[in-house]
Every structure is written in C-alpha cells, then in structure tokens.
PDB file of C-alpha atoms in Angstrom:
ATOM      1  CA  MET A   1       0.011  -0.041   0.007  1.00  0.00           C
ATOM      2  CA  ALA A   2       1.247   3.304  -1.148  1.00  0.00           C
ATOM      3  CA  ALA A   3       2.389   5.707   1.884  1.00  0.00           C
ATOM      4  CA  SER A   4       0.042   8.343   0.811  1.00  0.00           C
ATOM      5  CA  ALA A   5      -2.597   5.908   1.181  1.00  0.00           C
ATOM      6  CA  ILE A   6      -1.614   4.806   4.619  1.00  0.00           C
ATOM      7  CA  LEU A   7      -1.475   8.383   5.537  1.00  0.00           C
ATOM      8  CA  PHE A   8      -4.854   9.176   4.613  1.00  0.00           C
ATOM      9  CA  ILE A   9      -6.287   5.928   6.580  1.00  0.00           C
ATOM     10  CA  THR A  10      -4.342   6.752   9.838  1.00  0.00           C
ATOM     11  CA  LEU A  11      -5.560  10.389   9.567  1.00  0.00           C
ATOM     12  CA  ALA A  12      -9.302   9.532   8.971  1.00  0.00           C
ATOM     13  CA  PHE A  13      -8.931   7.061  11.862  1.00  0.00           C
ATOM     14  CA  LEU A  14      -7.769   9.378  14.080  1.00  0.00           C
ATOM     15  CA  ASN A  15     -10.368  11.683  13.188  1.00  0.00           C
ATOM     16  CA  CYS A  16     -13.006   9.441  13.838  1.00  0.00           C
ATOM     17  CA  ILE A  17     -11.809   8.885  17.162  1.00  0.00           C
ATOM     18  CA  ARG A  18     -11.708  12.834  17.903  1.00  0.00           C
ATOM     19  CA  PHE A  19     -15.037  13.198  16.710  1.00  0.00           C
ATOM     20  CA  SER A  20     -16.653  10.296  19.188  1.00  0.00           C
ATOM     21  CA  LEU A  21     -15.072  11.511  21.823  1.00  0.00           C
ATOM     22  CA  ALA A  22     -16.621  15.172  21.258  1.00  0.00           C
ATOM     23  CA  PHE A  23     -19.976  13.910  22.432  1.00  0.00           C
ATOM     24  CA  ASP A  24     -21.456  11.878  25.326  1.00  0.00           C
ATOM     25  CA  PRO A  25     -20.951   8.217  24.916  1.00  0.00           C
ATOM     26  CA  ARG A  26     -24.276   6.234  23.901  1.00  0.00           C
ATOM     27  CA  PRO A  27     -25.496   4.414  26.938  1.00  0.00           C
ATOM     28  CA  LEU A  28     -24.832   0.608  27.110  1.00  0.00           C
ATOM     29  CA  GLN A  29     -27.655  -0.417  29.038  1.00  0.00           C
ATOM     30  CA  ASP A  30     -31.448   0.851  29.627  1.00  0.00           C
ATOM     31  CA  ILE A  31     -30.631   3.097  32.841  1.00  0.00           C
ATOM     32  CA  CYS A  32     -27.552   4.066  34.889  1.00  0.00           C
ATOM     33  CA  VAL A  33     -29.034   5.975  37.632  1.00  0.00           C
ATOM     34  CA  ALA A  34     -26.468   8.056  39.536  1.00  0.00           C
ATOM     35  CA  PRO A  35     -25.854   6.779  43.123  1.00  0.00           C
ATOM     36  CA  ALA A  36     -24.630  10.094  44.506  1.00  0.00           C
ATOM     37  CA  LEU A  37     -24.842  13.811  43.372  1.00  0.00           C
ATOM     38  CA  GLY A  38     -22.307  14.440  40.707  1.00  0.00           C
ATOM     39  CA  LEU A  39     -21.931  15.508  37.154  1.00  0.00           C
ATOM     40  CA  ALA A  40     -21.077  12.180  36.030  1.00  0.00           C
ATOM     41  CA  THR A  41     -20.433   8.695  37.427  1.00  0.00           C
ATOM     42  CA  SER A  42     -18.794   5.375  35.668  1.00  0.00           C
ATOM     43  CA  THR A  43     -20.651   3.547  38.317  1.00  0.00           C
ATOM     44  CA  CYS A  44     -24.841   2.872  38.462  1.00  0.00           C
ATOM     45  CA  LYS A  45     -27.171   2.664  41.849  1.00  0.00           C
ATOM     46  CA  ASP A  46     -28.427  -0.694  42.360  1.00  0.00           C
ATOM     47  CA  PRO A  47     -31.213  -1.052  40.078  1.00  0.00           C
ATOM     48  CA  ARG A  48     -33.189  -2.833  43.206  1.00  0.00           C
ATOM     49  CA  LEU A  49     -32.931   0.828  44.649  1.00  0.00           C
ATOM     50  CA  VAL A  50     -33.970   2.931  41.950  1.00  0.00           C
ATOM     51  CA  THR A  51     -37.420   4.494  42.137  1.00  0.00           C
ATOM     52  CA  ALA A  52     -39.493   7.036  39.691  1.00  0.00           C
ATOM     53  CA  ASN A  53     -38.301   9.609  41.960  1.00  0.00           C
ATOM     54  CA  ASP A  54     -34.731   9.082  40.456  1.00  0.00           C
ATOM     55  CA  PHE A  55     -36.055  10.323  37.005  1.00  0.00           C
ATOM     56  CA  TYR A  56     -38.299  13.386  38.618  1.00  0.00           C
ATOM     57  CA  MET A  57     -37.507  16.705  39.505  1.00  0.00           C
ATOM     58  CA  THR A  58     -39.896  19.796  40.820  1.00  0.00           C
ATOM     59  CA  GLY A  59     -39.168  23.335  41.271  1.00  0.00           C
ATOM     60  CA  LEU A  60     -38.320  24.548  37.784  1.00  0.00           C
ATOM     61  CA  ASP A  61     -40.957  27.255  37.711  1.00  0.00           C
ATOM     62  CA  ARG A  62     -39.464  28.480  41.103  1.00  0.00           C
ATOM     63  CA  PRO A  63     -36.158  30.181  40.705  1.00  0.00           C
ATOM     64  CA  GLY A  64     -34.240  32.049  42.865  1.00  0.00           C
ATOM     65  CA  PRO A  65     -33.323  35.868  43.051  1.00  0.00           C
ATOM     66  CA  PHE A  66     -32.151  37.475  39.834  1.00  0.00           C
ATOM     67  CA  ASN A  67     -28.249  38.073  39.968  1.00  0.00           C
ATOM     68  CA  ALA A  68     -26.098  40.950  38.740  1.00  0.00           C
ATOM     69  CA  TYR A  69     -27.146  40.257  35.298  1.00  0.00           C
ATOM     70  CA  GLY A  70     -30.882  40.259  35.619  1.00  0.00           C
ATOM     71  CA  VAL A  71     -30.967  36.554  35.273  1.00  0.00           C
ATOM     72  CA  THR A  72     -32.343  33.617  37.381  1.00  0.00           C
ATOM     73  CA  PHE A  73     -32.290  30.054  36.201  1.00  0.00           C
ATOM     74  CA  VAL A  74     -32.894  26.538  37.236  1.00  0.00           C
ATOM     75  CA  VAL A  75     -31.190  23.622  36.156  1.00  0.00           C
ATOM     76  CA  ALA A  76     -32.213  19.866  35.654  1.00  0.00           C
ATOM     77  CA  SER A  77     -28.838  17.851  35.822  1.00  0.00           C
ATOM     78  CA  VAL A  78     -27.575  14.761  37.044  1.00  0.00           C
ATOM     79  CA  PRO A  79     -27.040  16.225  40.611  1.00  0.00           C
ATOM     80  CA  THR A  80     -30.738  17.452  40.637  1.00  0.00           C
ATOM     81  CA  MET A  81     -32.094  14.295  38.591  1.00  0.00           C
ATOM     82  CA  PRO A  82     -29.704  11.244  39.009  1.00  0.00           C
ATOM     83  CA  GLY A  83     -31.726   9.407  36.214  1.00  0.00           C
ATOM     84  CA  LEU A  84     -30.149  11.783  33.736  1.00  0.00           C
ATOM     85  CA  ASN A  85     -26.877  10.253  34.056  1.00  0.00           C
ATOM     86  CA  THR A  86     -25.452   8.818  30.822  1.00  0.00           C
ATOM     87  CA  GLN A  87     -28.635  10.118  29.008  1.00  0.00           C
ATOM     88  CA  GLY A  88     -26.622  12.990  27.264  1.00  0.00           C
ATOM     89  CA  GLN A  89     -29.108  15.732  28.368  1.00  0.00           C
ATOM     90  CA  LEU A  90     -29.328  19.121  30.372  1.00  0.00           C
ATOM     91  CA  PHE A  91     -32.399  21.048  30.997  1.00  0.00           C
ATOM     92  CA  LEU A  92     -32.402  24.887  31.851  1.00  0.00           C
ATOM     93  CA  ARG A  93     -35.215  27.177  32.677  1.00  0.00           C
ATOM     94  CA  ALA A  94     -34.245  30.833  32.719  1.00  0.00           C
ATOM     95  CA  GLU A  95     -36.300  33.890  33.631  1.00  0.00           C
ATOM     96  CA  LEU A  96     -34.695  37.310  32.566  1.00  0.00           C
ATOM     97  CA  ALA A  97     -35.465  40.731  34.348  1.00  0.00           C
ATOM     98  CA  PRO A  98     -36.042  43.650  31.816  1.00  0.00           C
ATOM     99  CA  ASN A  99     -32.793  44.322  30.185  1.00  0.00           C
ATOM    100  CA  GLY A 100     -31.325  40.931  31.590  1.00  0.00           C
ATOM    101  CA  TYR A 101     -28.922  38.976  29.697  1.00  0.00           C
ATOM    102  CA  PHE A 102     -26.322  36.172  29.612  1.00  0.00           C
ATOM    103  CA  PRO A 103     -22.609  37.251  28.923  1.00  0.00           C
ATOM    104  CA  PRO A 104     -21.228  35.795  25.829  1.00  0.00           C
ATOM    105  CA  HIS A 105     -20.309  32.285  26.398  1.00  0.00           C
ATOM    106  CA  ILE A 106     -19.697  28.863  24.925  1.00  0.00           C
ATOM    107  CA  HIS A 107     -20.492  25.361  25.666  1.00  0.00           C
ATOM    108  CA  PRO A 108     -17.722  23.260  24.611  1.00  0.00           C
ATOM    109  CA  ARG A 109     -19.453  20.031  24.710  1.00  0.00           C
ATOM    110  CA  ALA A 110     -23.001  20.593  23.508  1.00  0.00           C
ATOM    111  CA  SER A 111     -25.415  22.281  21.084  1.00  0.00           C
ATOM    112  CA  GLU A 112     -28.021  24.355  22.814  1.00  0.00           C
ATOM    113  CA  LEU A 113     -31.898  24.192  21.639  1.00  0.00           C
ATOM    114  CA  THR A 114     -33.672  27.307  23.178  1.00  0.00           C
ATOM    115  CA  TYR A 115     -37.458  27.895  23.330  1.00  0.00           C
ATOM    116  CA  VAL A 116     -39.261  31.384  24.325  1.00  0.00           C
ATOM    117  CA  MET A 117     -41.968  30.603  26.792  1.00  0.00           C
ATOM    118  CA  GLU A 118     -42.596  34.178  27.396  1.00  0.00           C
ATOM    119  CA  GLY A 119     -41.615  37.671  26.474  1.00  0.00           C
ATOM    120  CA  ALA A 120     -38.901  38.330  23.777  1.00  0.00           C
ATOM    121  CA  VAL A 121     -35.339  37.850  23.608  1.00  0.00           C
ATOM    122  CA  GLU A 122     -32.563  38.553  21.080  1.00  0.00           C
ATOM    123  CA  VAL A 123     -30.208  35.664  20.587  1.00  0.00           C
ATOM    124  CA  GLY A 124     -26.936  35.231  18.408  1.00  0.00           C
ATOM    125  CA  PHE A 125     -24.055  33.144  17.650  1.00  0.00           C
ATOM    126  CA  VAL A 126     -20.775  34.068  16.137  1.00  0.00           C
ATOM    127  CA  THR A 127     -18.827  31.409  13.727  1.00  0.00           C
ATOM    128  CA  SER A 128     -15.522  30.679  13.988  1.00  0.00           C
ATOM    129  CA  PHE A 129     -12.250  32.233  12.335  1.00  0.00           C
ATOM    130  CA  PRO A 130     -11.609  33.709   9.923  1.00  0.00           C
ATOM    131  CA  ASP A 131     -15.378  34.745   9.215  1.00  0.00           C
ATOM    132  CA  TYR A 132     -16.584  35.469  12.677  1.00  0.00           C
ATOM    133  CA  LYS A 133     -20.181  36.121  11.063  1.00  0.00           C
ATOM    134  CA  TYR A 134     -22.781  37.019  13.691  1.00  0.00           C
ATOM    135  CA  TYR A 135     -26.151  35.361  13.217  1.00  0.00           C
ATOM    136  CA  SER A 136     -28.825  37.156  15.588  1.00  0.00           C
ATOM    137  CA  LYS A 137     -32.709  36.732  15.716  1.00  0.00           C
ATOM    138  CA  VAL A 138     -35.193  38.461  18.012  1.00  0.00           C
ATOM    139  CA  LEU A 139     -37.452  35.447  19.595  1.00  0.00           C
ATOM    140  CA  ASN A 140     -40.621  35.850  20.455  1.00  0.00           C
ATOM    141  CA  LYS A 141     -43.169  33.552  22.566  1.00  0.00           C
ATOM    142  CA  GLY A 142     -43.497  30.191  20.965  1.00  0.00           C
ATOM    143  CA  ASP A 143     -40.093  30.808  18.908  1.00  0.00           C
ATOM    144  CA  ALA A 144     -36.939  28.267  19.142  1.00  0.00           C
ATOM    145  CA  PHE A 145     -33.463  28.587  18.006  1.00  0.00           C
ATOM    146  CA  ILE A 146     -30.266  26.410  18.009  1.00  0.00           C
ATOM    147  CA  PHE A 147     -26.884  27.347  19.174  1.00  0.00           C
ATOM    148  CA  PRO A 148     -24.305  25.252  17.379  1.00  0.00           C
ATOM    149  CA  VAL A 149     -21.818  23.201  19.582  1.00  0.00           C
ATOM    150  CA  GLY A 150     -18.861  25.233  20.773  1.00  0.00           C
ATOM    151  CA  LEU A 151     -19.858  28.666  19.534  1.00  0.00           C
ATOM    152  CA  VAL A 152     -20.052  31.543  21.114  1.00  0.00           C
ATOM    153  CA  HIS A 153     -23.434  32.903  21.586  1.00  0.00           C
ATOM    154  CA  THR A 154     -25.543  35.867  23.126  1.00  0.00           C
ATOM    155  CA  VAL A 155     -29.026  36.140  24.929  1.00  0.00           C
ATOM    156  CA  GLN A 156     -30.587  39.333  26.220  1.00  0.00           C
ATOM    157  CA  ASN A 157     -34.112  40.310  27.004  1.00  0.00           C
ATOM    158  CA  VAL A 158     -35.683  42.993  24.867  1.00  0.00           C
ATOM    159  CA  ALA A 159     -39.216  42.502  26.131  1.00  0.00           C
ATOM    160  CA  ARG A 160     -40.563  45.129  28.520  1.00  0.00           C
ATOM    161  CA  GLY A 161     -41.196  42.738  31.255  1.00  0.00           C
ATOM    162  CA  LYS A 162     -39.619  39.484  31.983  1.00  0.00           C
ATOM    163  CA  SER A 163     -38.855  36.846  29.490  1.00  0.00           C
ATOM    164  CA  VAL A 164     -38.920  33.024  30.545  1.00  0.00           C
ATOM    165  CA  THR A 165     -36.969  30.463  28.025  1.00  0.00           C
ATOM    166  CA  THR A 166     -36.053  26.846  28.354  1.00  0.00           C
ATOM    167  CA  SER A 167     -33.238  25.198  26.760  1.00  0.00           C
ATOM    168  CA  SER A 168     -32.098  21.822  26.269  1.00  0.00           C
ATOM    169  CA  LEU A 169     -28.118  20.830  25.770  1.00  0.00           C
ATOM    170  CA  ASN A 170     -27.143  17.149  24.181  1.00  0.00           C
ATOM    171  CA  SER A 171     -24.436  16.586  26.974  1.00  0.00           C
ATOM    172  CA  GLN A 172     -25.049  16.114  30.750  1.00  0.00           C
ATOM    173  CA  ASN A 173     -22.042  18.233  31.439  1.00  0.00           C
ATOM    174  CA  PRO A 174     -21.815  20.745  28.332  1.00  0.00           C
ATOM    175  CA  GLY A 175     -19.697  23.174  30.095  1.00  0.00           C
ATOM    176  CA  PHE A 176     -20.295  26.923  30.623  1.00  0.00           C
ATOM    177  CA  ILE A 177     -17.614  28.936  29.652  1.00  0.00           C
ATOM    178  CA  PHE A 178     -18.544  32.758  29.903  1.00  0.00           C
ATOM    179  CA  LEU A 179     -15.893  34.735  27.974  1.00  0.00           C
ATOM    180  CA  PRO A 180     -15.644  37.792  30.294  1.00  0.00           C
ATOM    181  CA  ASP A 181     -14.954  35.579  33.324  1.00  0.00           C
ATOM    182  CA  SER A 182     -12.465  33.540  31.558  1.00  0.00           C
ATOM    183  CA  LEU A 183     -10.559  36.563  30.540  1.00  0.00           C
ATOM    184  CA  TYR A 184     -10.699  38.808  33.470  1.00  0.00           C
ATOM    185  CA  ALA A 185     -11.602  36.418  36.585  1.00  0.00           C
ATOM    186  CA  ALA A 186      -9.157  33.672  35.813  1.00  0.00           C
ATOM    187  CA  LYS A 187      -7.282  32.455  39.372  1.00  0.00           C
ATOM    188  CA  PRO A 188      -4.536  33.151  39.248  1.00  0.00           C
ATOM    189  CA  PRO A 189      -5.094  36.280  37.079  1.00  0.00           C
ATOM    190  CA  ILE A 190      -3.907  36.443  33.577  1.00  0.00           C
ATOM    191  CA  ASN A 191      -0.944  38.794  32.664  1.00  0.00           C
ATOM    192  CA  SER A 192      -2.631  42.245  32.514  1.00  0.00           C
ATOM    193  CA  SER A 193      -0.113  43.547  30.128  1.00  0.00           C
ATOM    194  CA  TYR A 194      -0.779  40.583  27.634  1.00  0.00           C
ATOM    195  CA  LEU A 195      -4.556  41.009  28.106  1.00  0.00           C
ATOM    196  CA  ALA A 196      -4.405  44.658  27.133  1.00  0.00           C
ATOM    197  CA  ARG A 197      -2.353  43.863  24.118  1.00  0.00           C
ATOM    198  CA  ALA A 198      -4.309  41.059  23.228  1.00  0.00           C
ATOM    199  CA  SER A 199      -7.492  43.130  23.822  1.00  0.00           C
ATOM    200  CA  LYS A 200      -6.170  46.162  22.278  1.00  0.00           C
ATOM    201  CA  LEU A 201      -7.226  47.794  25.798  1.00  0.00           C
ATOM    202  CA  ASP A 202      -5.260  50.223  28.122  1.00  0.00           C
ATOM    203  CA  GLU A 203      -3.349  48.076  30.819  1.00  0.00           C
ATOM    204  CA  ASN A 204      -5.290  50.101  33.581  1.00  0.00           C
ATOM    205  CA  THR A 205      -8.686  49.241  32.005  1.00  0.00           C
ATOM    206  CA  VAL A 206      -7.613  45.604  32.086  1.00  0.00           C
ATOM    207  CA  LYS A 207      -6.363  45.819  35.837  1.00  0.00           C
ATOM    208  CA  TYR A 208      -9.739  47.475  36.745  1.00  0.00           C
ATOM    209  CA  LEU A 209     -11.911  44.859  34.825  1.00  0.00           C
ATOM    210  CA  GLN A 210      -9.813  42.131  36.821  1.00  0.00           C
ATOM    211  CA  THR A 211     -10.999  43.271  40.053  1.00  0.00           C
ATOM    212  CA  LYS A 212     -14.832  43.286  39.022  1.00  0.00           C
ATOM    213  CA  MET A 213     -17.354  40.361  39.809  1.00  0.00           C
ATOM    214  CA  TRP A 214     -18.402  38.502  36.712  1.00  0.00           C
ATOM    215  CA  PHE A 215     -21.083  35.873  35.989  1.00  0.00           C
ATOM    216  CA  GLY A 216     -19.261  32.748  37.275  1.00  0.00           C
TER     217      GLY A 216
END
C-alpha cells in the first residue's frame, strides 16, 4: 500500500476517534442512575433501589433571586435528577428581568436548543475564524433557536417585562464558559500586559476589569 494511502487511512481513523470523543457516549444499558450527587459517574445505583423519583424533578418554575445580570435560572442535571446520568441531556429554565442578559459564552461539549415561553429575547451566535459571522434573531413567545456546539453565543431580554426561556443541551456536562470571566476572572490572573495587548485596551483598564465580579 502506498505511503500516502496509509497516511490517509491513519488520519481518517484518528479523526473518527476525535469526533467520537467530542460528545457523550451512548448508554450501554437502559438506565444508569447516579448513586450520589455529581455531574457524571462510571457506576450505577443498584437497580433494586431505583425509584421513579430518580427520574423526576420539581421546582423548575421556582427560580431564586435575580443575579447582577438580571438572570435567574434552574437546571435539571445529574445532581438534581440522577436518572439523567448517561442520557446526554441537561435542561435549563431561565427568567430574564428587563434588560437582563447572559454574557457571551460557549458550551464546549453541547449544542443548545432554546425556546421562548414568555416575553422576547434577542439571541445570536458567532462563527469561528476567519469569518466571525454573527447570526442573530429576535425570538418571541413560541419561537426556538439552535446554538451550534462550541460557538460563542449571546442572549438578552428585549421585552418590556421579564422573559422566560427553556434550553435543552445534548450533554449531561456541556460546560459553561463565560468569556468575560475566562479572561478577567481567571485565578491566578492572566498577565494584564498581555491581556491589554491582546484586547487592544489600556493596561489600567484591564487591571480594573480584573477587580470586577463576573457572571461565574
């Protein structure tokens, strides 16, 4: 076999491995209820001890107080619904006060389908280098929008009153990376001179931003 053909097959094989590791693995059994609180577990609760309550959660309509961004949300995940373990799902219900918003963020391991239950939100996502194209849309009650996996996306309330959304993410641990936090709230701090040059900002501005409280 020619060396070029061997190289092609090897690269294709490695790419398949990389792709398969990018998303949650398919379950190998009907259920694998998490035996204790946690995002994921390799062991399962004894099936003899499993009850319907392991697949149940209440309180999604009762979020807590609004945070500094005018957002409050409740999450159905493995810690709150152990039956979600190995099912590749996370569900979020959010309420946004007038002018409330989620800072630009990404989910490195999941796409996100958002549905508007009440109010109106402006959403959008940005494609990767070199285009950085921004696709945005105002969603009203009954509308839905998909955020592709791993892309920076934005959500802000544009209604006069509060807005309510639900989101389904196709990973039990999708990851939440808020861009302002990752840059300015890293511990220990990222070098302020480097951030100033990378962001085209004055270094004193960067140092000031590093003192602020961020979403995460």
